[in-house]
Short mmCIF file of C-alpha atoms and ligand atoms in Angstrom, two decimals:
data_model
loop_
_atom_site.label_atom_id
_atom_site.label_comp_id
_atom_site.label_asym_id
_atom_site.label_seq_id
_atom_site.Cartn_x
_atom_site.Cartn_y
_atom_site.Cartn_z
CA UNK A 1 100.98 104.69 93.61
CA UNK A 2 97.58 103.67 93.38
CA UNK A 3 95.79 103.08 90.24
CA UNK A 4 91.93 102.84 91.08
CA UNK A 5 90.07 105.51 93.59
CA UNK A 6 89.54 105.17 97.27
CA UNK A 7 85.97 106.07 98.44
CA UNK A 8 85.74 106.25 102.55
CA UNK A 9 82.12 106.90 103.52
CA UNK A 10 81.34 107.28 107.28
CA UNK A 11 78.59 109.08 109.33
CA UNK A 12 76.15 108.06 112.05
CA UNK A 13 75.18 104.59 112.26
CA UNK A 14 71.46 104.72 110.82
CA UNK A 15 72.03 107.41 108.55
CA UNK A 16 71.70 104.83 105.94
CA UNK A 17 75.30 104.51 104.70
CA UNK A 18 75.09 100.74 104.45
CA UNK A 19 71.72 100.44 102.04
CA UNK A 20 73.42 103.86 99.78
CA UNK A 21 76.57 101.82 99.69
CA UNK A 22 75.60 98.35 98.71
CA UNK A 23 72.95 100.05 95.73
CA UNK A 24 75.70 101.83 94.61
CA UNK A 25 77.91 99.27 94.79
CA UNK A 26 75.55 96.97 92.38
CA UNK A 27 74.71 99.85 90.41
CA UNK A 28 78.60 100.60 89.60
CA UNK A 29 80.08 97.08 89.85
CA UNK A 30 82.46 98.53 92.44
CA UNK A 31 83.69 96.65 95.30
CA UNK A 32 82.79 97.32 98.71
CA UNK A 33 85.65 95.89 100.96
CA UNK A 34 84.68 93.31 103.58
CA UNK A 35 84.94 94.73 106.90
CA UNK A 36 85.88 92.44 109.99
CA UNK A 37 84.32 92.70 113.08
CA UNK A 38 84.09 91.33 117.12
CA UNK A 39 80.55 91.98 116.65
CA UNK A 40 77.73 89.13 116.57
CA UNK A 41 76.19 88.46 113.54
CA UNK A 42 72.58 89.90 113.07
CA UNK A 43 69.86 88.10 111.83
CA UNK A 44 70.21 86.96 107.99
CA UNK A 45 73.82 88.63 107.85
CA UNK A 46 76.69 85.85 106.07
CA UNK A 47 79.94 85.66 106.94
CA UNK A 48 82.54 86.49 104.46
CA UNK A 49 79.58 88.81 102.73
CA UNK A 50 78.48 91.45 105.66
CA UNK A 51 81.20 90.90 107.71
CA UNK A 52 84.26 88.80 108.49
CA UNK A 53 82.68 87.40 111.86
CA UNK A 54 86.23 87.15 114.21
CA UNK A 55 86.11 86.04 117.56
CA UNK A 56 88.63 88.96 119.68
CA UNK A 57 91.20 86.03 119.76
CA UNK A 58 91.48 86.10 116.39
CA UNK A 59 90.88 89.99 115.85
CA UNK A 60 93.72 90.93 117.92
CA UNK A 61 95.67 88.32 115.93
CA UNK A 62 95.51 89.97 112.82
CA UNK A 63 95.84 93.12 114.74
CA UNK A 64 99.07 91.98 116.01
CA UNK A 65 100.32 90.57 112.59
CA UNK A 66 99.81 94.18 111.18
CA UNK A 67 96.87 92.68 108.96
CA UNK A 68 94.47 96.04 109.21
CA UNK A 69 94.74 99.01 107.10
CA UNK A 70 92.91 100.68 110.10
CA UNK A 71 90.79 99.37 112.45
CA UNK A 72 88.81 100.91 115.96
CA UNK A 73 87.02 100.27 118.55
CA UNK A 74 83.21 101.34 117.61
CA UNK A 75 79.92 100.51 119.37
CA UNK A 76 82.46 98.28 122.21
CA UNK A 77 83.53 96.34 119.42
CA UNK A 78 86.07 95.85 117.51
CA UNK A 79 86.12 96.59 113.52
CA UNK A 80 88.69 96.75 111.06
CA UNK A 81 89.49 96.96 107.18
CA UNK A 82 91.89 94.32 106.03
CA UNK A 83 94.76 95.14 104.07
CA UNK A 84 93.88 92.33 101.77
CA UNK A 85 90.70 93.82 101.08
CA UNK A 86 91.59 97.05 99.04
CA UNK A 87 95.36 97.15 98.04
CA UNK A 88 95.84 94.92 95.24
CA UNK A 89 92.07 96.07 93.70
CA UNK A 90 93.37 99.48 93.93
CA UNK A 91 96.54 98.80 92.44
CA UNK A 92 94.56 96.62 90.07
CA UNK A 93 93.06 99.55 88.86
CA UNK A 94 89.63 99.12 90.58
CA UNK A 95 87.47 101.57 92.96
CA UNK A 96 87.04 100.39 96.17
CA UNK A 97 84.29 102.01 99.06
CA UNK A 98 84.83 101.81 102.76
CA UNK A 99 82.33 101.79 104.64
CA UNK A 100 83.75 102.90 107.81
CA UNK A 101 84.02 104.55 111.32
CA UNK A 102 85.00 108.18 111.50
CA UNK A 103 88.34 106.70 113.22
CA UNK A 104 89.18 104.73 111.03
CA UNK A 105 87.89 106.87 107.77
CA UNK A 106 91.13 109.03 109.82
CA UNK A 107 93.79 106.48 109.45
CA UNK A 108 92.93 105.58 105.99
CA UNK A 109 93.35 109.52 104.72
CA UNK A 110 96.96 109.35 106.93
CA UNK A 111 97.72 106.00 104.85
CA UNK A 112 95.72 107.25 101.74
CA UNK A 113 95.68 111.19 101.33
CA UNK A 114 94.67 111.20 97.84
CA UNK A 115 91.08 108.74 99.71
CA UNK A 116 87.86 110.84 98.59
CA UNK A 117 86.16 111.44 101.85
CA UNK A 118 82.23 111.43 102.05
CA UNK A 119 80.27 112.10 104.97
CA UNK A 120 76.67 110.46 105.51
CA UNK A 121 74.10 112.05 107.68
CA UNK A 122 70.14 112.10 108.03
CA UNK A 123 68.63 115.54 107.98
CA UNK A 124 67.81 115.98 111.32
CA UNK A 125 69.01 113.95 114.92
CA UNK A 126 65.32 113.14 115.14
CA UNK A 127 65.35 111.35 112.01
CA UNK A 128 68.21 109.18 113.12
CA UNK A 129 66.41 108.07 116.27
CA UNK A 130 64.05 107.41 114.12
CA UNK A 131 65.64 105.34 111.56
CA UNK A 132 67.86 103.59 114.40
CA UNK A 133 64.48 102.02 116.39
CA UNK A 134 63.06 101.55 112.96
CA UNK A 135 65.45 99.29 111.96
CA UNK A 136 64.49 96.73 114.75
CA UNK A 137 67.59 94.98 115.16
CA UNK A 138 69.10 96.13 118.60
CA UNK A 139 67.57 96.17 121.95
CA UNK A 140 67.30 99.94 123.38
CA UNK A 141 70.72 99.77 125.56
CA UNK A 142 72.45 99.42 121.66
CA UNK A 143 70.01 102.04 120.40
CA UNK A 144 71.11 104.72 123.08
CA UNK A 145 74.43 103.73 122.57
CA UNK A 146 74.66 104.54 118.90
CA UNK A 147 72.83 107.81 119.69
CA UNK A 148 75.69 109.02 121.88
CA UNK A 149 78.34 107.78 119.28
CA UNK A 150 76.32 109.40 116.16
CA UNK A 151 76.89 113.19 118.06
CA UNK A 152 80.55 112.12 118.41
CA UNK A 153 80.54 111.06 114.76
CA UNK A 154 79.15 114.36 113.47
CA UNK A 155 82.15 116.30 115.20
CA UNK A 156 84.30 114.97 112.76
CA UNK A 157 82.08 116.03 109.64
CA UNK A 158 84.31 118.78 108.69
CA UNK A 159 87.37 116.50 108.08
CA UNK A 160 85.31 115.07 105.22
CA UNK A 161 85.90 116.57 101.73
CA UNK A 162 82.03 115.83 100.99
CA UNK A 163 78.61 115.84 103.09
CA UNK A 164 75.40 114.40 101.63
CA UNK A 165 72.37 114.46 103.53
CA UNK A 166 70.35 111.49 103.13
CA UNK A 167 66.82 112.90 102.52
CA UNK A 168 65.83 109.58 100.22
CA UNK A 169 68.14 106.87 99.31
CA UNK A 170 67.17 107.58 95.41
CA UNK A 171 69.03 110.86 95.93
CA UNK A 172 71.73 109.92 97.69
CA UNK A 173 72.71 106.96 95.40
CA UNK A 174 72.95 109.81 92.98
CA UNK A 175 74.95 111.84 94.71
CA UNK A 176 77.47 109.45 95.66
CA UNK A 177 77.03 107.95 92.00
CA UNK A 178 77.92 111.73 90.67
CA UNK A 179 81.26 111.90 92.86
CA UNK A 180 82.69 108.35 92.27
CA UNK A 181 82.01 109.09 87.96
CA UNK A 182 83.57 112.71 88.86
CA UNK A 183 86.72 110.92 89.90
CA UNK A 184 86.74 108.49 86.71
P1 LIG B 1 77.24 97.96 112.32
O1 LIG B 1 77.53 97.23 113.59
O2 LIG B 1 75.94 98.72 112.37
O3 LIG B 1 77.33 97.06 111.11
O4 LIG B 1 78.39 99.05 112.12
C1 LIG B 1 78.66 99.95 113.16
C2 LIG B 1 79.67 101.00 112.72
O5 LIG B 1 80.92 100.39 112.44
C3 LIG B 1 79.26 101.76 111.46
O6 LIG B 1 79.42 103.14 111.71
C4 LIG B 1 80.24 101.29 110.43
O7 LIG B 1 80.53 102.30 109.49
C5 LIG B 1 81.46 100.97 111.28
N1 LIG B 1 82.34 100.03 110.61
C6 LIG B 1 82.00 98.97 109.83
N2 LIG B 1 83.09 98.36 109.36
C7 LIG B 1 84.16 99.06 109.82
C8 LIG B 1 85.58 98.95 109.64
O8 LIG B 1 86.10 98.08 108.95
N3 LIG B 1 86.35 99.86 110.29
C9 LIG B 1 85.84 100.85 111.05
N4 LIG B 1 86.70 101.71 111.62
N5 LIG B 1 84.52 101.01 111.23
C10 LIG B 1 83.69 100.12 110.62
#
């Protein structure tokens, strides 16, 4: 039995889950777990703070030593949610946000069915190009990439509990402010 509340936020990648979750997280005090990842660090990210940085050696490791909560395969990379990351602060008593994959946002309701599920999205597909070249930080063979995975992402929006279009990140700090408290 869990004491504190499971937040699992997914939704394209640009949609501006990352920024809404780290204000929020500051704002609340709540902790955002510390994904793992195959991918390379981008510029200014820290490892042990964005990421855990893994070489697939040592992913599949972990993977093998039944380490992950849930992890997938996103972007040609891997990415995963350690265990250690969120079950003693949940049982601890604390929130904990996920900042996740639509796969693995999946695996973490099968694990977690009581998990409050929120769904990210910009309003229009438009906008996400937009916001994906705008971010400057992958080379257009990533950006098309992420374009074709963000229309497979938003086939899964209806297995979320919650959508919140992110028309200004003042808003949708709000919003997702409004359903953590809700659950307090
Ligand atoms: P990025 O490479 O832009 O940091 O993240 C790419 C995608 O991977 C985002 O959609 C993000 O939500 C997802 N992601 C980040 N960490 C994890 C994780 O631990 N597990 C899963 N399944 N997806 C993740």
């Amino acid at each position: 039995m869990t004491k504190g509340n499971l937040f699992v936020v997914s939704g394209p990648s640009g949609a501006g889950k990352s920024t809404i979750c780290r204000l929020v997280r500051k704002m609340l005090k709540i902790n955002l777990a510390t994904s793992a990842t195959t991918r390379k660090p981008r510029k200014g990210e820290v490892n042990g703070v964005d990421y855990y940085f893994l070489s697939i050696e040592e992913f599949e490791e972990k993977l093998r030593n039944g380490d992950f909560l849930e992890h997938a395969k996103v972007h040609e990379n891997y990415y995963g949610t350690l265990k250690s990351e969120v079950e003693n602060r949940l049982s601890n008593g604390e929130n904990v946000i996920l900042e996740i994959d639509v796969q693995g946002g999946l695996q973490v309701k099968e694990v977690y069915p009581e998990a409050n599920m929120v769904f990210f999205k910009t309003p229009t597909l438009k906008e996400l190009e937009k916001r994906l070249r705008g971010r400057k930080t992958d080379d257009e063979e990533t950006i098309q990439l992420r374009l074709k995975n963000s229309l497979k992402e938003l086939e899964f929006e209806n297995k979320y509990d919650i959508s919140i279009i992110n028309y200004t990140v003042e808003k949708s700090c709000e919003e997702l402010i409004n359903i953590i408290k809700s659950k307090n």
